[in-house]
mmCIF file of C-alpha atoms and ligand atoms in Angstrom:
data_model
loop_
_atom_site.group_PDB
_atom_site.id
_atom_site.type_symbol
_atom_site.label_atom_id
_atom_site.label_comp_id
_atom_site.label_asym_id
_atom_site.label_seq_id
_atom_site.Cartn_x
_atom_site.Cartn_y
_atom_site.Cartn_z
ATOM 1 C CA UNK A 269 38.042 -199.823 -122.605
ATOM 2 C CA UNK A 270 34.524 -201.428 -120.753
ATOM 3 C CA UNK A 271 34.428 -203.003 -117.955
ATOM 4 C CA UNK A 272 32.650 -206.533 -118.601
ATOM 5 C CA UNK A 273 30.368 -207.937 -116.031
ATOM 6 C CA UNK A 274 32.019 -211.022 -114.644
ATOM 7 C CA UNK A 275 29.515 -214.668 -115.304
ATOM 8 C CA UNK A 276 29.439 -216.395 -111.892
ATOM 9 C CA UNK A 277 27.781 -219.464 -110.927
ATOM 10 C CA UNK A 278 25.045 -220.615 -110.606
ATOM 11 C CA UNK A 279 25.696 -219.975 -114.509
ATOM 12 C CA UNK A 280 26.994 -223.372 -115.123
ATOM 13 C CA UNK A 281 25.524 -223.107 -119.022
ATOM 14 C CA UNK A 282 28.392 -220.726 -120.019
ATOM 15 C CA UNK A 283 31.407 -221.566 -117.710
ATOM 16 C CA UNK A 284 31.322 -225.662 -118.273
ATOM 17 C CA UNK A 285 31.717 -224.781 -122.046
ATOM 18 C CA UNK A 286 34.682 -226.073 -123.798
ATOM 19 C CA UNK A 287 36.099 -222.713 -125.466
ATOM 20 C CA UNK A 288 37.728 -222.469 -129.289
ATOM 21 C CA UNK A 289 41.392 -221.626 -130.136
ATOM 22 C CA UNK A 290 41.593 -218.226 -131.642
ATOM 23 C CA UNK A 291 42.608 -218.734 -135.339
ATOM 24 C CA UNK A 292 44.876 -215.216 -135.211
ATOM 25 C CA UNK A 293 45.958 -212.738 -132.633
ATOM 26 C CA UNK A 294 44.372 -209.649 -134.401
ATOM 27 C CA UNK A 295 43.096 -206.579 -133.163
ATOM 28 C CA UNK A 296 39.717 -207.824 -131.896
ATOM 29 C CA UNK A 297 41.477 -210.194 -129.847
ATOM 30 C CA UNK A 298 43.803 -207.335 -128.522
ATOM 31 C CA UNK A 299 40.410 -205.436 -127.780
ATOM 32 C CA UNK A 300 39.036 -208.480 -126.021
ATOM 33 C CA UNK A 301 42.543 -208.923 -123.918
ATOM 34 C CA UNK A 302 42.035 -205.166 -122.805
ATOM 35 C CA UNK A 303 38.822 -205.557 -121.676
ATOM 36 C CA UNK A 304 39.473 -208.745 -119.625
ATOM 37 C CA UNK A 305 42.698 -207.313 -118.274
ATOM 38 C CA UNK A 306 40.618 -204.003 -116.997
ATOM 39 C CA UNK A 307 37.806 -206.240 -115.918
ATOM 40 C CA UNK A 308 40.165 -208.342 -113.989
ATOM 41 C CA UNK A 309 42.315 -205.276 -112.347
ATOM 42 C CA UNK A 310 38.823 -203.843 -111.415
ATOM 43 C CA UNK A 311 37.464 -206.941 -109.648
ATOM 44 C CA UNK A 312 40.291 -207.022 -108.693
ATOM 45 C CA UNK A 313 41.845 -210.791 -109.437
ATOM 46 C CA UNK A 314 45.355 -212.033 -110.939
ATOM 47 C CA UNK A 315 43.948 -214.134 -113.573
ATOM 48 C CA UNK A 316 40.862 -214.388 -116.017
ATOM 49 C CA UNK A 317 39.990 -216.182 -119.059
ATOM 50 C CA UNK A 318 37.567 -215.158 -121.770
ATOM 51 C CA UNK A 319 34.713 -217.293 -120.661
ATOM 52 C CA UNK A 320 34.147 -215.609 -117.689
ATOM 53 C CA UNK A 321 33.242 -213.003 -119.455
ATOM 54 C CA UNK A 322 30.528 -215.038 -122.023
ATOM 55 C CA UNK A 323 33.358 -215.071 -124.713
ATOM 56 C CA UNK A 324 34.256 -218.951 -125.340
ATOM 57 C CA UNK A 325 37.609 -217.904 -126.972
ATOM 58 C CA UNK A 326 41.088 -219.677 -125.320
ATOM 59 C CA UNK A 327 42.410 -216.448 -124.397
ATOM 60 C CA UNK A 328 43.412 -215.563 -120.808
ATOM 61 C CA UNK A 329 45.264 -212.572 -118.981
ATOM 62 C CA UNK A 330 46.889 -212.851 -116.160
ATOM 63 C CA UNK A 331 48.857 -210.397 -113.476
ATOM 64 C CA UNK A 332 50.679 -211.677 -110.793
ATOM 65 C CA UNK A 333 51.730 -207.407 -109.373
ATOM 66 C CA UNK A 334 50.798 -206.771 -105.909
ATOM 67 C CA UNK A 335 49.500 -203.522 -104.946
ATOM 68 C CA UNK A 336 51.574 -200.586 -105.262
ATOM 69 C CA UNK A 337 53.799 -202.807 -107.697
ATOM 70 C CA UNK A 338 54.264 -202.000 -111.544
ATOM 71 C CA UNK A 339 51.475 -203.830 -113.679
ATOM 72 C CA UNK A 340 53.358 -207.018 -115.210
ATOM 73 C CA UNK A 341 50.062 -208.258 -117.262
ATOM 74 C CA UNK A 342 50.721 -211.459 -119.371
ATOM 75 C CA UNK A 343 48.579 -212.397 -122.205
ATOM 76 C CA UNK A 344 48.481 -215.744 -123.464
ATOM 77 C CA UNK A 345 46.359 -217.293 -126.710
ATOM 78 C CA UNK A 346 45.801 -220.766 -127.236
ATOM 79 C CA UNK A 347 47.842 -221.700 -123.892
ATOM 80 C CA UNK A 348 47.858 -225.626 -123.020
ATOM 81 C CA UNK A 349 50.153 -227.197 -120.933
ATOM 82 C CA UNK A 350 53.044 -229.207 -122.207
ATOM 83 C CA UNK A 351 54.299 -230.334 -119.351
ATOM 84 C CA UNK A 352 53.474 -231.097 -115.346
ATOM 85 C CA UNK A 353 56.075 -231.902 -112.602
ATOM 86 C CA UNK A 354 54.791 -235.200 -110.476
ATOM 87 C CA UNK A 355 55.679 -232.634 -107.497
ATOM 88 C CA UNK A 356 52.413 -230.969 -106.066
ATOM 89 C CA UNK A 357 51.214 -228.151 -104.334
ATOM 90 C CA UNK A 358 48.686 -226.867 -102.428
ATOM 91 C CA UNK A 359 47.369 -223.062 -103.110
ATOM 92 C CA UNK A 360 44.253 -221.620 -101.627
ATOM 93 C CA UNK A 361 42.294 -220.666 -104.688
ATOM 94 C CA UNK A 362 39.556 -218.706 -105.225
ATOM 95 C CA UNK A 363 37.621 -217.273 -108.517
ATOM 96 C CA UNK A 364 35.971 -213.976 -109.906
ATOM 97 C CA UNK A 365 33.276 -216.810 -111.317
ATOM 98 C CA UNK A 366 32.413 -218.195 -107.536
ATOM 99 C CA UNK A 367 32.724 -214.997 -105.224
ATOM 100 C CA UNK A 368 34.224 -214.894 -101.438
ATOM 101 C CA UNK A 369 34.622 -218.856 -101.643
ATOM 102 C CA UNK A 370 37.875 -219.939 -100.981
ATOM 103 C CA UNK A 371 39.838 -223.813 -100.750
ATOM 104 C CA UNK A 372 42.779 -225.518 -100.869
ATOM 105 C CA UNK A 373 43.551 -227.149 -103.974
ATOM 106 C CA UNK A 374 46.310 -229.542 -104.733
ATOM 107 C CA UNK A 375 47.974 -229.181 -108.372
ATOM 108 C CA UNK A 376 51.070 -230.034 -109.853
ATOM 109 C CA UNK A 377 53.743 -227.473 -108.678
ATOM 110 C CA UNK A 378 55.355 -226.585 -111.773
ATOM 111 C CA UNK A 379 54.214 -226.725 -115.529
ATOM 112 C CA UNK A 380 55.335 -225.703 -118.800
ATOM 113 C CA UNK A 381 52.897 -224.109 -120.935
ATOM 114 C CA UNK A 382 53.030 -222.903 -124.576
ATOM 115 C CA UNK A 383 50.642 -220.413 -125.980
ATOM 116 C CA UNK A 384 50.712 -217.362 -128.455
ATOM 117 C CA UNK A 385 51.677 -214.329 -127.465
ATOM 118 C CA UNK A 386 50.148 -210.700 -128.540
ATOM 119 C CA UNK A 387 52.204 -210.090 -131.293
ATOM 120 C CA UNK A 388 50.543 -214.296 -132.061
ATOM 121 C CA UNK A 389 54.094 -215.506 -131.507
ATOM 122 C CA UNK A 390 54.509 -219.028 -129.558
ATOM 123 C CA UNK A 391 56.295 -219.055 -126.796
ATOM 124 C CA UNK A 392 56.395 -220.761 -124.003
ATOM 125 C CA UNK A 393 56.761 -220.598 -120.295
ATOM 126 C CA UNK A 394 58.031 -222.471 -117.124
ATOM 127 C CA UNK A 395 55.710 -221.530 -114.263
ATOM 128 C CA UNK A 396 56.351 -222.279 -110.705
ATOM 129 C CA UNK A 397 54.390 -221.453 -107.319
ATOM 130 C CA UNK A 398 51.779 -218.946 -107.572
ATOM 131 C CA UNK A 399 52.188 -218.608 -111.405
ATOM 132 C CA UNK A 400 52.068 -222.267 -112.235
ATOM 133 C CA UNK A 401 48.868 -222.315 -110.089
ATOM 134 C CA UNK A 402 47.348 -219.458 -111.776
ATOM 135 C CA UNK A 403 47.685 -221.115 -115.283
ATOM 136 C CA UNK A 404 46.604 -224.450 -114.701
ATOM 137 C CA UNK A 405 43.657 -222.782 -113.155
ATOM 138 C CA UNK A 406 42.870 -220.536 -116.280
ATOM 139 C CA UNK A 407 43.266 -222.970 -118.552
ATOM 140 C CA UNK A 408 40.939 -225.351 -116.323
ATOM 141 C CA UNK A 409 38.677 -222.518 -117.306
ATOM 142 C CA UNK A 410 39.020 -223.019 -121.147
ATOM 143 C CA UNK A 411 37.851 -226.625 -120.898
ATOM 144 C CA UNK A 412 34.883 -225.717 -118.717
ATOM 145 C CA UNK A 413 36.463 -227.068 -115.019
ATOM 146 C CA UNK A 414 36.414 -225.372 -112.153
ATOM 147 C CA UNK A 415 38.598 -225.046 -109.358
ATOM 148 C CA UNK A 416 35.759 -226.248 -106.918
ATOM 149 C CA UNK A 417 35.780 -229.768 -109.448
ATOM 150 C CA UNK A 418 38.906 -230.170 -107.618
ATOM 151 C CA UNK A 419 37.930 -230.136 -104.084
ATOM 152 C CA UNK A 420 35.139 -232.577 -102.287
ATOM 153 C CA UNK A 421 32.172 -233.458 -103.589
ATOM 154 C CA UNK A 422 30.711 -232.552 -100.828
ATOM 155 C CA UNK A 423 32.316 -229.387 -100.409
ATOM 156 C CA UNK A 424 31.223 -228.924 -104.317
ATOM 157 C CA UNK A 425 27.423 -229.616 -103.941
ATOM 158 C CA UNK A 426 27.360 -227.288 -100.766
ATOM 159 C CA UNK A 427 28.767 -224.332 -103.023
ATOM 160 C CA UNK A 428 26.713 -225.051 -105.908
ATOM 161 C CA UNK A 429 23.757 -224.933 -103.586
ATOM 162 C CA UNK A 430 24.570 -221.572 -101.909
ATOM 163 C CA UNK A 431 24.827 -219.785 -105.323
ATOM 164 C CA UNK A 432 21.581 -221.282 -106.551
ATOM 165 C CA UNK A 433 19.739 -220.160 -103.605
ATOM 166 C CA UNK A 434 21.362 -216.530 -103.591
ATOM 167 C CA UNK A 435 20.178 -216.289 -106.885
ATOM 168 C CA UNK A 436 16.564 -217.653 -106.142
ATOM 169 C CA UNK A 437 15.951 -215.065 -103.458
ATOM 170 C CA UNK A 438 17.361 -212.351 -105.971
ATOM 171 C CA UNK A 439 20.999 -211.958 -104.432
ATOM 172 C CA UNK A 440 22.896 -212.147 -107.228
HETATM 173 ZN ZN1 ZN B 678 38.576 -218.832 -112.019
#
């Protein structure tokens, strides 16, 4: 299994796109969740969709384990949410897409989502805390939003600018 180098901004051409459901959960997708899944262990990060790796597939992995704990990897096809509690929550996020930037973002605090699993049966799953955080934020990813869309504008702009000048002067 490859690792897969990780698209980060200032690549806004391939993480704003809008990415297509998966029409089955066959063994290319299975391929594809491996790779992510490695990729995302070896960053290392709890959660990445396909896009962040130039595939524009809705197909994410996530893995909530700490260190030292077994691996509890969840893949999920086609995930959207279902349902949002009018309760929020503040988590500070970050994202293998925008490196060592960090902020707080304010989402609803628990969500139902339904999505296929890797045998391409639905299912679905009540998230809460950390988890419920993780998959809004994936599946943000699928539609081409970012977590830093949630924060400032200002705070958004200054970001933006910092990865297009690390890239101009050959940083990234
Ligand atoms: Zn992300």
């Amino acid at each position: 299994m490859p690792l897969v180098p990780i698209v980060t901004l200032p690549d806004e051409k391939i993480l704003r796109q809008v990415s297509r459901p998966v029409a089955s959960v066959d063994a290319s997708v299975a391929r594809l969740w491996d790779d992510m899944l490695e990729t995302m262990y070896h960053a290392p990060g709890i959660g990445l969709a396909a896009i962040q790796i130039g595939v524009p597939l809705r197909l994410i992995v996530i893995d909530l384990a700490k260190d030292g704990e077994e691996k509890k990897p969840v893949f999920l096809a086609n995930p959207e949410v279902i349902w949002a509690s009018e309760a929020q929550n503040d988590y500070e996020e970050g994202c293998l897409s925008i490196p060592e930037f960090y902020e707080m973002v304010t989402r609803p605090a628990d969500v139902k989502v339904r999505y296929q699993n890797r045998r391409g049966e639905p299912r679905e799953i009540e998230a809460s805390g950390l988890m419920a955080t993780c998959l809004q934020h994936e599946i943000d990813h699928l539609n081409g939003v970012l977590f830093i869309d949630h924060i400032s504008r200002l705070k958004r702009d200054r970001v933006l600018k910092k990865f297009q000048k690390a890239q101009k002067l050959g940083k990234l």
